[in-house]
């Protein structure tokens, strides 16, 4: 008997784009930025009891460019965000999902405090800074390599492993602060030793220069070095990497060592060049936000620099708006979240397109299945027009 079915085609379906020209992709991203800013301004007007769109944009720019201090803070925060994103980029290009940058940076900062407590009064400042940097890198590398070894040897889940090590690092810092501050305040305070000097009488310049240099070096590493090529191949396909003779286990461990080194530098910059102290919130969730920054920058160090600036601009400007209207930290988090929801969401329209049902000749019906005779041969009528399928009588003679 015939097996025919006629089903209505879906109203729309999602189709992957072949190759969208780069200029069209950037137009989509720019449109997403303007839409995000418009929605953020509307939400701001609702939450702040009628603040105008002009006041919203004025507050954003005042939060970043109103004074010399806010400008320095902007570039300093951008540098810290960028160095952590650069630390994550090698692992993510290799498709090693390192969610542990928060803890890796934190233990690097802890190493700096240990060094200051032990050698601060007795060493020259530059000698102390060098020892702090070496110890910070060492601690962070150990913290990064432990999950890498388990992944390479026993195929453990690196996402859960690195995430859990964040909490271990936070509790380790909490215990150390408890031991160092016996009065129970849990506040270490500003330490008098191990400060990066001002350059031209201005704070944070060393931080910015160091991170800019690292950004260029990581770009060269990714683009022109053999190691950068190997981690990209491992990220594309481990089987292909093995086939061409790449030692995958070695690449995993080596790449996480690089991530640990950069996290150690970030921890050193936070303690020696920014806070001169340490708490469990010193990294301030940058280890997680840096994943967004690295991903939006397509793991290109220069694009990541731009996305770091964009994030800090919105975050710092929204914090100024929250201060102006007495809305608290939650307001700035809402504005930042809305903005990046649209910016990230636009990538969907770059990679996919929505194709709607055609309302032409076939009126959205699915073609019937080919008709077959009893002997299993395809009938010529099966290829006729959907609306003109002739009736078919199939008979079978059975000879006794």
XYZ file of C-alpha atoms in Angstrom:
400
model
C 0.000 0.000 0.000
C 1.038 3.606 -0.493
C 3.030 5.437 2.150
C 2.190 9.104 1.549
C 2.247 12.008 3.942
C 1.776 15.715 3.561
C 3.025 17.843 6.454
C 2.997 21.593 6.710
C 6.455 23.124 6.582
C 7.497 25.037 9.753
C 6.888 28.778 9.730
C 10.645 29.370 9.945
C 13.836 27.438 10.400
C 17.391 28.322 11.409
C 20.010 27.848 8.703
C 23.767 28.144 9.135
C 25.317 30.838 6.978
C 27.982 29.833 4.480
C 30.443 32.719 4.593
C 29.241 36.122 5.715
C 31.550 38.931 4.494
C 33.493 40.557 7.318
C 32.037 43.997 6.640
C 28.513 42.642 7.037
C 29.491 40.920 10.289
C 30.867 44.189 11.657
C 27.698 46.035 10.610
C 25.659 43.504 12.630
C 27.939 44.028 15.638
C 27.749 47.820 15.408
C 23.961 47.695 15.148
C 23.908 45.405 18.214
C 25.976 47.931 20.186
C 23.572 50.780 19.349
C 20.527 48.621 20.138
C 22.116 47.592 23.444
C 22.822 51.219 24.357
C 19.252 52.202 23.458
C 17.712 49.430 25.560
C 20.088 50.247 28.440
C 19.060 53.921 28.261
C 15.379 52.945 28.336
C 15.882 50.661 31.342
C 17.883 53.409 33.052
C 15.016 55.878 32.503
C 12.550 53.410 34.048
C 14.676 52.524 37.075
C 15.852 56.067 37.809
C 12.418 57.667 37.694
C 12.621 59.454 34.382
C 16.296 60.095 33.665
C 16.570 61.104 30.017
C 18.566 59.314 27.352
C 20.938 62.276 27.259
C 21.563 61.990 30.994
C 22.275 58.270 30.542
C 25.009 58.848 27.951
C 26.358 61.831 29.858
C 26.697 59.688 32.977
C 28.485 56.940 31.030
C 31.097 59.313 29.643
C 31.516 61.191 32.920
C 32.248 57.917 34.684
C 35.246 57.368 32.414
C 36.482 60.706 31.063
C 35.438 63.338 33.606
C 38.758 63.597 35.477
C 42.369 62.479 35.204
C 41.783 59.882 37.929
C 38.801 58.318 36.168
C 40.789 58.078 32.923
C 43.698 56.406 34.735
C 41.284 54.073 36.468
C 39.774 53.189 33.101
C 43.114 52.217 31.546
C 44.244 50.439 34.711
C 41.077 48.325 34.889
C 41.349 47.631 31.166
C 44.922 46.422 31.628
C 43.995 44.032 34.440
C 41.008 42.681 32.515
C 43.123 42.236 29.397
C 45.980 40.382 31.104
C 43.537 37.875 32.603
C 41.814 37.442 29.226
C 45.221 36.895 27.600
C 45.929 34.237 30.221
C 42.749 32.381 29.264
C 43.125 32.722 25.487
C 45.792 29.999 24.898
C 43.786 27.404 26.822
C 40.511 28.306 25.129
C 42.101 28.218 21.654
C 43.160 24.692 22.565
C 39.578 24.005 23.760
C 40.803 23.437 27.306
C 38.004 25.132 29.231
C 39.992 26.841 31.967
C 37.442 28.358 34.369
C 40.086 28.732 37.076
C 41.684 32.093 36.280
C 40.056 33.585 39.373
C 41.897 31.178 41.648
C 45.128 31.221 39.644
C 45.379 35.013 39.891
C 44.423 34.918 43.569
C 47.166 32.459 44.582
C 49.640 34.604 42.647
C 48.565 37.582 44.740
C 48.854 35.452 47.876
C 52.449 34.591 46.940
C 53.214 38.315 46.681
C 51.853 38.938 50.185
C 53.879 36.036 51.579
C 56.984 37.549 49.989
C 56.246 41.026 51.394
C 55.613 39.601 54.875
C 58.853 37.627 54.764
C 61.323 39.964 53.043
C 59.672 43.394 52.857
C 61.637 45.246 55.566
C 65.021 43.797 54.600
C 65.167 44.022 50.789
C 65.562 46.790 48.242
C 62.214 47.587 46.600
C 63.235 46.421 43.098
C 64.738 43.202 44.425
C 61.551 42.616 46.399
C 59.415 43.233 43.305
C 61.426 40.711 41.267
C 61.120 38.057 43.967
C 57.403 38.795 44.262
C 56.969 38.341 40.499
C 58.893 35.055 40.457
C 56.982 33.663 43.432
C 53.629 34.827 42.045
C 54.300 33.114 38.709
C 55.427 29.950 40.497
C 52.281 29.704 42.629
C 49.971 30.415 39.678
C 51.722 27.902 37.415
C 51.312 25.170 40.019
C 47.630 26.038 40.377
C 47.152 25.890 36.602
C 49.225 22.770 35.916
C 47.472 20.514 38.437
C 44.221 20.294 36.412
C 46.267 20.148 33.178
C 48.115 17.041 34.356
C 44.882 15.352 35.391
C 43.338 16.223 32.018
C 46.345 14.987 30.040
C 46.835 11.774 32.014
C 43.351 10.732 33.082
C 40.955 12.785 30.909
C 39.294 14.492 33.873
C 36.777 17.284 33.320
C 38.882 20.453 33.338
C 35.854 22.746 33.714
C 34.794 21.305 37.060
C 38.388 20.819 38.213
C 39.464 24.417 37.600
C 36.182 25.778 38.966
C 36.565 23.906 42.248
C 40.154 25.112 42.593
C 38.841 28.684 42.619
C 37.039 27.971 45.887
C 40.097 26.278 47.344
C 42.169 29.376 46.509
C 39.612 31.702 48.110
C 39.536 29.703 51.327
C 43.322 29.511 51.386
C 43.504 33.308 51.186
C 40.821 33.609 53.893
C 42.803 31.343 56.244
C 46.051 33.242 55.664
C 44.384 36.609 56.311
C 42.884 35.192 59.505
C 46.379 34.177 60.660
C 47.953 37.501 59.656
C 45.204 39.653 61.228
C 44.630 38.211 64.708
C 42.187 40.935 65.785
C 39.406 39.308 63.732
C 38.780 42.220 61.343
C 39.869 40.089 58.343
C 41.237 43.249 56.721
C 44.899 43.070 55.796
C 45.243 46.772 55.036
C 47.666 48.508 52.688
C 51.174 47.058 52.913
C 54.081 49.538 52.899
C 56.464 47.460 50.774
C 56.584 46.070 47.262
C 54.961 48.956 45.359
C 55.553 49.491 41.659
C 56.915 53.046 41.338
C 55.070 55.870 39.645
C 56.185 56.811 36.166
C 56.214 60.553 35.539
C 54.469 60.969 38.868
C 51.462 58.976 37.628
C 50.135 55.709 39.042
C 49.416 52.579 36.999
C 51.620 53.474 34.029
C 53.864 50.458 34.638
C 50.790 48.213 34.687
C 49.561 49.550 31.357
C 52.981 49.300 29.651
C 53.585 45.751 30.875
C 50.177 44.520 29.705
C 50.555 46.251 26.313
C 53.903 44.511 25.799
C 52.423 41.140 26.767
C 49.542 41.677 24.332
C 52.013 42.105 21.447
C 54.046 39.076 22.540
C 50.977 36.839 22.744
C 49.908 37.977 19.272
C 53.344 36.982 17.928
C 53.158 33.678 19.828
C 49.776 32.799 18.325
C 50.534 33.968 14.789
C 54.183 33.063 14.188
C 55.402 30.440 16.684
C 55.369 26.658 16.340
C 53.802 26.311 19.804
C 50.968 28.644 18.845
C 50.307 26.583 15.728
C 50.335 23.329 17.690
C 47.804 24.471 20.279
C 45.497 25.607 17.450
C 45.743 22.172 15.817
C 44.992 20.451 19.127
C 41.972 22.720 19.527
C 40.678 21.799 16.075
C 41.115 18.044 16.487
C 43.192 15.982 18.879
C 43.138 13.062 16.450
C 44.543 15.234 13.669
C 47.212 16.542 16.025
C 48.241 12.990 16.936
C 48.236 11.992 13.277
C 50.714 14.738 12.338
C 52.964 13.848 15.264
C 52.018 16.465 17.876
C 52.334 15.318 21.484
C 48.888 16.345 22.747
C 49.638 15.757 26.439
C 52.749 17.914 26.213
C 50.845 20.701 24.451
C 48.090 20.699 27.108
C 50.539 20.981 29.981
C 52.744 23.523 28.194
C 49.781 25.735 27.320
C 48.472 25.714 30.882
C 51.938 26.663 32.103
C 51.689 29.729 29.861
C 48.237 30.534 31.272
C 49.639 30.173 34.787
C 52.534 32.521 33.997
C 50.159 35.232 32.780
C 47.841 34.753 35.772
C 50.888 35.127 38.008
C 51.744 38.417 36.307
C 48.135 39.543 36.829
C 48.301 38.694 40.540
C 51.584 40.579 40.847
C 50.132 43.657 39.118
C 47.092 43.628 41.397
C 49.177 43.513 44.571
C 52.278 45.501 43.573
C 50.706 47.960 41.155
C 47.079 48.411 42.210
C 45.739 47.407 45.639
C 48.927 46.809 47.695
C 46.811 44.408 49.725
C 44.782 41.213 49.323
C 41.276 39.978 50.071
C 39.207 37.075 48.767
C 37.537 39.610 46.417
C 40.734 41.130 45.013
C 40.194 39.587 41.578
C 36.539 40.702 41.732
C 35.182 38.016 39.362
C 37.444 39.206 36.539
C 38.495 35.594 36.035
C 34.978 34.817 34.818
C 34.339 38.088 32.971
C 37.618 37.611 31.099
C 36.080 34.547 29.420
C 33.480 36.843 27.833
C 36.181 39.345 26.844
C 38.395 36.674 25.251
C 35.500 35.057 23.407
C 34.176 38.351 22.030
C 37.711 39.183 20.872
C 37.892 35.874 18.958
C 41.083 35.107 20.932
C 42.923 37.759 18.948
C 44.992 39.788 21.471
C 44.333 43.136 19.754
C 40.591 42.533 19.443
C 40.610 41.415 23.085
C 42.168 44.758 23.981
C 39.229 46.492 22.320
C 36.615 44.290 24.039
C 38.358 44.851 27.390
C 38.050 48.605 26.896
C 34.413 48.250 25.866
C 33.560 46.188 28.946
C 35.357 48.517 31.369
C 33.775 51.571 29.714
C 30.251 50.214 30.242
C 30.984 48.890 33.726
C 32.713 52.030 34.999
C 30.188 54.358 33.368
C 27.254 52.371 34.760
C 28.836 52.550 38.228
C 28.891 56.353 37.899
C 25.213 56.335 36.905
C 24.413 54.170 39.918
C 26.242 56.650 42.142
C 24.447 59.629 40.595
C 20.997 58.154 41.211
C 21.718 56.266 44.437
C 20.870 52.906 42.849
C 23.645 50.760 44.329
C 25.905 48.220 42.617
C 23.004 46.174 41.275
C 22.066 48.937 38.841
C 25.477 48.894 37.149
C 25.324 45.089 36.948
C 21.914 45.316 35.240
C 23.138 47.819 32.641
C 26.303 45.820 31.973
C 24.317 42.601 31.657
C 21.817 44.109 29.210
C 24.567 45.559 27.062
C 26.531 42.345 26.732
C 23.406 40.246 26.267
C 22.821 42.050 22.967
C 26.485 42.179 21.981
C 26.913 38.435 22.514
C 23.520 37.642 21.024
C 24.401 39.328 17.728
C 26.912 36.551 17.050
C 23.927 34.270 16.442
C 22.854 36.400 13.468
C 26.419 36.409 12.157
C 26.630 32.616 12.141
C 23.010 31.745 11.334
C 20.056 33.166 9.436
C 16.318 32.666 9.867
C 14.579 31.316 6.768
C 10.799 31.728 6.684
C 8.340 29.379 5.032
C 7.671 30.113 1.378
C 4.038 30.698 0.471
C 4.379 29.930 -3.223
C 3.262 27.079 -5.377
C 3.453 24.282 -2.820
C 1.848 26.304 -0.044
C 4.291 25.070 2.547
C 3.682 21.336 2.249
C 6.364 18.718 2.408
C 6.693 16.628 -0.728
C 5.212 13.154 -0.455
C 7.505 10.212 -0.121
C 8.345 8.361 -3.361
C 5.779 5.697 -4.228
C 6.977 2.157 -4.680
C 5.527 -0.894 -6.336
C 5.220 -4.209 -4.594
C 8.501 -5.309 -6.123
C 10.203 -2.296 -4.423
C 10.887 -0.310 -7.615
C 10.390 3.450 -7.580
C 7.373 4.509 -9.569
C 7.824 7.219 -12.190
C 4.754 8.936 -10.735
C 6.711 9.575 -7.551
C 8.499 12.439 -9.275
C 5.344 14.146 -10.496
C 4.190 17.526 -9.218
C 3.026 17.443 -5.593
C -0.436 18.732 -6.501
C -0.948 16.290 -9.367
C -0.076 12.886 -7.985
C -2.139 10.390 -9.982
C -3.995 7.582 -8.356
C -2.164 4.295 -8.595
C -3.745 0.851 -8.517
C -1.285 -1.830 -7.617
C -2.284 -5.429 -8.298
C -0.400 -8.555 -7.654
C -1.180 -11.856 -9.237
C -0.408 -14.911 -7.252
C 0.028 -18.109 -9.142
C -0.919 -21.142 -7.279
